[in-house]
PDB file of C-alpha atoms in Angstrom:
ATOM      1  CA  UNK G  10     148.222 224.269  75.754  1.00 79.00           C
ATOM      2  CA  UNK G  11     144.360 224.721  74.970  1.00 85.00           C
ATOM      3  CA  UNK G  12     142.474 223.148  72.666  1.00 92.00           C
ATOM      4  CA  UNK G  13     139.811 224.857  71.075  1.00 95.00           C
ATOM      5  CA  UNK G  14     136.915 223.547  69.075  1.00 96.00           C
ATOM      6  CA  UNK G  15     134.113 226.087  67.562  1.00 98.00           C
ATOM      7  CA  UNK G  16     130.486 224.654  65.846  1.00 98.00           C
ATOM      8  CA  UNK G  17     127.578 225.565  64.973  1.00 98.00           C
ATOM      9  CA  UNK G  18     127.751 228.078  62.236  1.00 98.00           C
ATOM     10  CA  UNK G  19     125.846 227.845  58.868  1.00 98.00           C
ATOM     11  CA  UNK G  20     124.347 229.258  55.793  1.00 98.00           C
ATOM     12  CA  UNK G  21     120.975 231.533  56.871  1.00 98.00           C
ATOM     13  CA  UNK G  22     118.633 233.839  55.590  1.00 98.00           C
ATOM     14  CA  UNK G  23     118.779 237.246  57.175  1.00 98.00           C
ATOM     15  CA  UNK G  24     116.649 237.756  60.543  1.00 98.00           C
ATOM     16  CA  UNK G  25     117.690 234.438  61.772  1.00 98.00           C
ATOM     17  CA  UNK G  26     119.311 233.222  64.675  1.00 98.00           C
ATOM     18  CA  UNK G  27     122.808 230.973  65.033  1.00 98.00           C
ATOM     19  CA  UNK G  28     123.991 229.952  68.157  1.00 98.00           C
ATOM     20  CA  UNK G  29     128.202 229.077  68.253  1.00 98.00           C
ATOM     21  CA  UNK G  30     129.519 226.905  70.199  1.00 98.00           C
ATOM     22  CA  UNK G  31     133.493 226.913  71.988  1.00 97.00           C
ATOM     23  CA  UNK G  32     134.213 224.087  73.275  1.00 96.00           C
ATOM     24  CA  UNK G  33     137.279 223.322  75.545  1.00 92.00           C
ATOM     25  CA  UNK G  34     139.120 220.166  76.765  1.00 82.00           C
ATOM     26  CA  UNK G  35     141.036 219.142  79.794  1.00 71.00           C
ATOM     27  CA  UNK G  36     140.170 221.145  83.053  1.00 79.00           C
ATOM     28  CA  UNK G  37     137.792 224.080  81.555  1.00 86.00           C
ATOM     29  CA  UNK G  38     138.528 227.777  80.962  1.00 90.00           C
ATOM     30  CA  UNK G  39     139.587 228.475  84.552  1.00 87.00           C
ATOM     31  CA  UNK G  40     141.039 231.857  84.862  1.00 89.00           C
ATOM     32  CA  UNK G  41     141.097 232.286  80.949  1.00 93.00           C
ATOM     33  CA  UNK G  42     138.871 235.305  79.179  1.00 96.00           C
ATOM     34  CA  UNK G  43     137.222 233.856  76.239  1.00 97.00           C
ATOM     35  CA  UNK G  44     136.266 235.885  73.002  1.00 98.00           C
ATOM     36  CA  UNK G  45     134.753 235.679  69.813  1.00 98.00           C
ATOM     37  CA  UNK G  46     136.194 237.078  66.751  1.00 98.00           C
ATOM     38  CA  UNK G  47     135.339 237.093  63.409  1.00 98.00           C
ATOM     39  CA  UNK G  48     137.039 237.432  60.070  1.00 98.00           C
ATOM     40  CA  UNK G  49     135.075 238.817  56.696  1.00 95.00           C
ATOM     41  CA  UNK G  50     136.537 237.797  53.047  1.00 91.00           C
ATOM     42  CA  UNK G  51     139.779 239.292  52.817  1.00 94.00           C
ATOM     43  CA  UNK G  52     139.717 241.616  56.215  1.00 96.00           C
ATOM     44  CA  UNK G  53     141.158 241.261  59.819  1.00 96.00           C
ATOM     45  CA  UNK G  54     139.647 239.870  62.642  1.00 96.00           C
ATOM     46  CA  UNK G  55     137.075 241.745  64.067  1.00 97.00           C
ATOM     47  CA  UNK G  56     136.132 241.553  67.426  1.00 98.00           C
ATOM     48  CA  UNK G  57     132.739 240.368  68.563  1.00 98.00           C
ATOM     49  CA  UNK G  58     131.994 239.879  72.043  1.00 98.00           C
ATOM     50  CA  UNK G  59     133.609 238.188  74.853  1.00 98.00           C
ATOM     51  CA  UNK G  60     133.613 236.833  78.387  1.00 97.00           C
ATOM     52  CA  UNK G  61     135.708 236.260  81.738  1.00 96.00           C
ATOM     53  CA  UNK G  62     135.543 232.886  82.224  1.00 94.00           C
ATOM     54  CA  UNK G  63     135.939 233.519  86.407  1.00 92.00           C
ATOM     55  CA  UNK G  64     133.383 236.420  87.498  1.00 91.00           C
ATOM     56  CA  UNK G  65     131.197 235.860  84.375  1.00 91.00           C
ATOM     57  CA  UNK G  66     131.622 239.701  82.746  1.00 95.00           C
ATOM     58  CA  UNK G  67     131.135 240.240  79.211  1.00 96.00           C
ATOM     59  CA  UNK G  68     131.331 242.741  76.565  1.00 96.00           C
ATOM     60  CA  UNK G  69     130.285 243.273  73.581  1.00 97.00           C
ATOM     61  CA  UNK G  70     131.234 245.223  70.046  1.00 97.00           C
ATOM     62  CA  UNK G  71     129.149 248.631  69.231  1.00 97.00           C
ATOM     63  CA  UNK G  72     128.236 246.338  65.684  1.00 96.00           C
ATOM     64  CA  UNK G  73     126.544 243.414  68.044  1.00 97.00           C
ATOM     65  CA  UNK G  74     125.488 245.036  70.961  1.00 96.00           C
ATOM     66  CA  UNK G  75     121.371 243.921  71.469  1.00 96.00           C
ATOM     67  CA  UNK G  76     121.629 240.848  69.095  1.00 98.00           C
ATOM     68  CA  UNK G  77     124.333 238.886  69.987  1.00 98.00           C
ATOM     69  CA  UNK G  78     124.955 236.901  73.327  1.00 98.00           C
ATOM     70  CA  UNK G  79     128.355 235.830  74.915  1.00 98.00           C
ATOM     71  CA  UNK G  80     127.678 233.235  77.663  1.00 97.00           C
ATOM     72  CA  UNK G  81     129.785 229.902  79.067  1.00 96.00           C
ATOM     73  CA  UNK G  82     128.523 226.857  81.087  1.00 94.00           C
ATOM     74  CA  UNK G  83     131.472 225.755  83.076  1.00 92.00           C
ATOM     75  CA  UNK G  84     129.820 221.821  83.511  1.00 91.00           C
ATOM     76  CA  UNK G  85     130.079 221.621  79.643  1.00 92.00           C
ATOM     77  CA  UNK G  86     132.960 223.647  79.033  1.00 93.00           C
ATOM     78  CA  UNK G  87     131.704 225.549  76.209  1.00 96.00           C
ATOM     79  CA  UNK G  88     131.303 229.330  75.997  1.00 97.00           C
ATOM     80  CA  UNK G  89     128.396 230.051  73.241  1.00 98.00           C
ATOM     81  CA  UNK G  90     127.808 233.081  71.235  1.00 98.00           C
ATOM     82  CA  UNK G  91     123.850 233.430  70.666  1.00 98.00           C
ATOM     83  CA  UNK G  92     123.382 235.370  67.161  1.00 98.00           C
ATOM     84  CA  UNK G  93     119.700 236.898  66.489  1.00 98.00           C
ATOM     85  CA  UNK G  94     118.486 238.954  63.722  1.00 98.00           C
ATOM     86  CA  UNK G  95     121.491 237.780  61.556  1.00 98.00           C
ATOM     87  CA  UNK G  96     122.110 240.322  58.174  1.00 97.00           C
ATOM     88  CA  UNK G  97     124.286 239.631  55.537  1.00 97.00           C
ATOM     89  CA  UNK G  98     126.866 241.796  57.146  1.00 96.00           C
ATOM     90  CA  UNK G  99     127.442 239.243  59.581  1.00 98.00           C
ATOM     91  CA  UNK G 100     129.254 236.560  57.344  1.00 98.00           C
ATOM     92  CA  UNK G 101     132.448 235.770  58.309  1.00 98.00           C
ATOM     93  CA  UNK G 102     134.585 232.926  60.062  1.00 98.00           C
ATOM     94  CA  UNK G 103     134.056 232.862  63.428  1.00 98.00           C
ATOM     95  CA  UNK G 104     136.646 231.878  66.266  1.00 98.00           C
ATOM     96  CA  UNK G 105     136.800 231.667  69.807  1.00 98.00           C
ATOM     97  CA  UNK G 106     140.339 232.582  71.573  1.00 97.00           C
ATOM     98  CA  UNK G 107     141.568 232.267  75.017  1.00 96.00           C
ATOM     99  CA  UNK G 108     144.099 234.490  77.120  1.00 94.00           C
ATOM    100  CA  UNK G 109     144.623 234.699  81.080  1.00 92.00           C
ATOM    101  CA  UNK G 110     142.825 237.288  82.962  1.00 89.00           C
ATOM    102  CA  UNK G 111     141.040 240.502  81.921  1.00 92.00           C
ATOM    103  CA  UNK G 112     139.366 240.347  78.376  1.00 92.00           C
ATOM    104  CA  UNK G 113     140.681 242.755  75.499  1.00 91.00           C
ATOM    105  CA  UNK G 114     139.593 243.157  72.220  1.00 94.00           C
ATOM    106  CA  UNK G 115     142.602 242.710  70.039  1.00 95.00           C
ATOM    107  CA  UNK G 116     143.270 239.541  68.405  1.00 96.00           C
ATOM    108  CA  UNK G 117     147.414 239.557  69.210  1.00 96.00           C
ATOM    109  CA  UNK G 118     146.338 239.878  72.970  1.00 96.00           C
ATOM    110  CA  UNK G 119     144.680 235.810  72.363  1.00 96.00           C
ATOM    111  CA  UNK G 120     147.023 232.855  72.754  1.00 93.00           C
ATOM    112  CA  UNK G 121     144.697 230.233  71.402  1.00 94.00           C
ATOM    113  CA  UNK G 122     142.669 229.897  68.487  1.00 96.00           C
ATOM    114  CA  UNK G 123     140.008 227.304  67.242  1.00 97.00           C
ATOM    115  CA  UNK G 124     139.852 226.667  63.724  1.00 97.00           C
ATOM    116  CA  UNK G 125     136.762 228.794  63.330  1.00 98.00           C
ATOM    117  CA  UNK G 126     133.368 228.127  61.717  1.00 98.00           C
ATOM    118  CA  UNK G 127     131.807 229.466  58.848  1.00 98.00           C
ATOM    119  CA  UNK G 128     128.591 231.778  59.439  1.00 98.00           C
ATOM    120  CA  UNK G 129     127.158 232.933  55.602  1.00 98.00           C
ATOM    121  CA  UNK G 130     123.971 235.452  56.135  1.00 98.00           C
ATOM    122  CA  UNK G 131     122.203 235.941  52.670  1.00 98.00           C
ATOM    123  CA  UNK G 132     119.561 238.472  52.074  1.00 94.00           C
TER     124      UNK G 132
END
């Protein structure tokens, strides 16, 4: 079982930066890729960015690609997803989910959810 913990989020004006947090417990995120998704008022998950916990690749959506950030510090545990230039089109809960080996961008490919945090972008 993992345990998954995201922070961070907020309410912001639109240009400004976030930076999420996934935090892990017990023995890190190993051999695990780690992604973010997000979910806007009454849609499906969308897939942000995300990041093999082992060799360190990432990838990111077309929507997020030169302002947002996937990145993980293995001493702390914690993958983070650095958010710049923030519009209004970015609120949504966000959630960090874990599955062995390669990363893939559909949410029934994730084992393990965190509760998600709240991001809300005004203009």
């Amino acid at each position: 079982q993992v345990h998954l913990t995201e922070s961070g989020g907020g309410s912001v004006q639109g240009g400004a930066s976030l930076r999420l947090s996934c935090t892990t417990s017990g023995r890190g995120f190993g051999n695990y890729a780690v992604a973010w998704f997000r979910q806007p008022p009454g849609k499906e998950h969308e897939f942000v960015a995300a990041i093999v916990a082992n060799d360190g690749g990432t990838t990111q959506a077309d929507s997020v690609k030169g302002r947002f950030i996937v990145s993980i510090d293995h001493s702390r545990n914690v993958v983070y997803l650095q958010m710049n230039n923030l519009t209004p089109s970015d609120t949504a809960v966000y959630s960090c989910a874990t599955r062995l080996g390669a990363m893939w961008p559909t949410a029934a490919s994730y084992n393990f959810w965190g509760p998600g945090t709240q991001v809300t972008v005004s203009s």
